[in-house]
XYZ file of C-alpha atoms in Angstrom:
155
model
C -3.420 -17.753 13.137
C -4.584 -16.896 9.242
C -3.469 -13.483 9.066
C 0.075 -14.737 9.800
C -0.177 -17.737 8.001
C -1.079 -15.496 4.745
C 2.018 -13.259 5.026
C 4.582 -16.248 5.050
C 3.400 -17.769 2.024
C 4.041 -16.687 -1.728
C 1.381 -15.710 -3.909
C 1.704 -19.370 -5.845
C 1.133 -21.071 -2.192
C -1.907 -19.215 -1.204
C -3.701 -19.842 -4.369
C -2.215 -23.629 -4.322
C -3.663 -23.648 -0.590
C -7.147 -23.054 -1.689
C -8.081 -20.455 1.215
C -9.788 -17.537 -0.963
C -9.015 -14.991 1.728
C -5.031 -15.875 1.192
C -5.324 -15.876 -2.261
C -7.136 -12.724 -2.577
C -4.794 -11.074 -0.495
C -2.390 -8.185 -1.805
C 1.790 -8.874 -0.978
C 3.493 -6.128 0.543
C 5.218 -4.322 -3.020
C 1.701 -4.504 -4.676
C 0.206 -2.820 -1.849
C 2.785 -0.118 -1.825
C 2.934 0.556 -5.954
C -1.164 0.208 -6.029
C -1.337 3.015 -3.115
C 1.070 5.375 -4.557
C -0.697 4.940 -7.885
C -3.939 5.421 -6.394
C -2.923 8.642 -4.602
C -0.532 10.411 -7.270
C -2.394 8.956 -10.374
C -0.483 7.221 -13.474
C 3.480 7.403 -13.139
C 5.670 5.833 -15.124
C 8.298 3.151 -13.746
C 10.728 5.344 -13.557
C 8.980 7.517 -11.258
C 7.728 5.089 -9.284
C 11.590 3.494 -9.152
C 12.525 7.399 -7.555
C 9.081 6.900 -5.560
C 10.278 4.065 -3.778
C 14.477 4.250 -4.114
C 14.430 1.341 -5.928
C 16.085 0.031 -9.279
C 14.058 0.387 -12.291
C 14.309 -3.521 -12.865
C 12.637 -4.075 -9.478
C 10.259 -1.887 -10.249
C 9.469 -3.461 -13.975
C 9.233 -6.583 -12.284
C 6.910 -5.830 -9.499
C 4.499 -3.964 -12.094
C 5.262 -6.754 -14.354
C 3.479 -8.876 -12.189
C 0.710 -6.212 -11.502
C 0.159 -5.756 -15.365
C -0.153 -9.832 -15.782
C -2.635 -9.664 -13.037
C -5.029 -7.285 -14.228
C -4.477 -4.890 -11.459
C -2.455 -2.016 -13.674
C -2.797 -0.935 -17.170
C -0.510 0.833 -19.368
C -1.484 4.454 -20.614
C -0.222 7.187 -23.012
C 1.835 9.747 -20.837
C -1.477 11.987 -19.868
C 0.939 15.254 -19.957
C 2.361 13.853 -23.684
C 5.638 12.312 -22.717
C 7.385 9.299 -24.567
C 7.252 7.026 -21.674
C 4.164 5.541 -21.235
C 2.467 5.312 -17.628
C 1.184 3.075 -15.148
C -2.528 3.470 -13.712
C -4.747 1.190 -11.461
C -7.515 -0.665 -12.565
C -11.458 -1.367 -11.660
C -10.049 -4.569 -10.497
C -6.829 -2.836 -8.920
C -8.854 -0.342 -7.016
C -11.725 -2.941 -6.090
C -8.398 -5.235 -4.880
C -6.484 -2.521 -3.107
C -10.018 -1.423 -0.967
C -10.283 -4.873 0.046
C -6.749 -5.109 1.467
C -6.963 -1.680 2.996
C -10.247 -2.380 4.725
C -8.623 -6.244 6.070
C -5.634 -4.153 7.251
C -7.926 -1.759 8.912
C -9.559 -4.482 10.391
C -6.549 -6.245 11.607
C -5.335 -2.931 13.598
C -8.731 -2.418 14.617
C -8.461 -5.866 16.587
C -5.250 -4.983 17.899
C -5.770 -1.931 19.511
C -9.467 -2.510 20.420
C -8.305 -2.706 24.290
C -6.207 0.575 23.882
C -7.617 3.735 25.385
C -9.183 6.588 23.585
C -5.997 8.584 24.899
C -3.516 5.591 24.449
C -4.894 5.591 20.470
C -4.419 9.036 20.082
C -1.122 9.464 21.522
C -0.202 6.697 19.143
C -1.455 8.704 16.431
C -0.060 11.542 16.950
C 3.937 9.985 17.577
C 3.285 7.466 14.451
C 2.278 10.459 12.213
C 5.045 12.274 13.518
C 7.850 9.801 12.996
C 7.003 9.255 9.632
C 6.607 12.682 8.674
C 10.313 13.279 10.116
C 11.532 10.192 8.216
C 10.118 11.679 4.911
C 11.595 15.557 5.512
C 14.664 13.590 6.394
C 14.584 11.635 2.923
C 13.098 14.184 1.005
C 10.564 11.964 -0.372
C 7.048 12.895 1.530
C 4.142 9.994 1.247
C 1.222 11.205 -0.287
C -1.869 10.955 1.945
C -4.977 12.466 2.661
C -5.377 15.228 5.535
C -7.360 13.727 8.298
C -8.506 15.044 11.461
C -8.399 11.483 12.842
C -5.234 9.214 14.075
C -4.191 6.383 11.671
C -4.819 3.950 14.975
C -8.070 4.476 14.514
C -8.411 3.224 11.472
C -8.372 6.302 8.846
C -5.876 7.277 6.637
């Protein structure tokens, strides 16, 4: 299965395979960082480290890859602080949108045989679970509020 193979290959392996659909995929950390920056706007590496509960050096390595790939850029702090911040570039937005679309399509295929009632209940329970985890950790994930469930392919 192509999607499963993409998940086990490193970015270098994906490019070497010549499989464009895999080469263009964002790995998990890139997807999460880009999603967070897209949702919250420009953030410093320290803010990202705090948001993900990771060591600054880990986030520095992850964002370094995104910088080299042209998916994020460093900008002066819009609020006048000393730390530079990272924001998503046009290319980063394009890649993030494409990855979200791929993930939604894959999820829709997995759930295509589910009844509307099953999808609704799944969306309700999954939303409740995520919010309770966030409340327990004291770190809510920024999200758009919608009336449709995540199982229906919406954010």
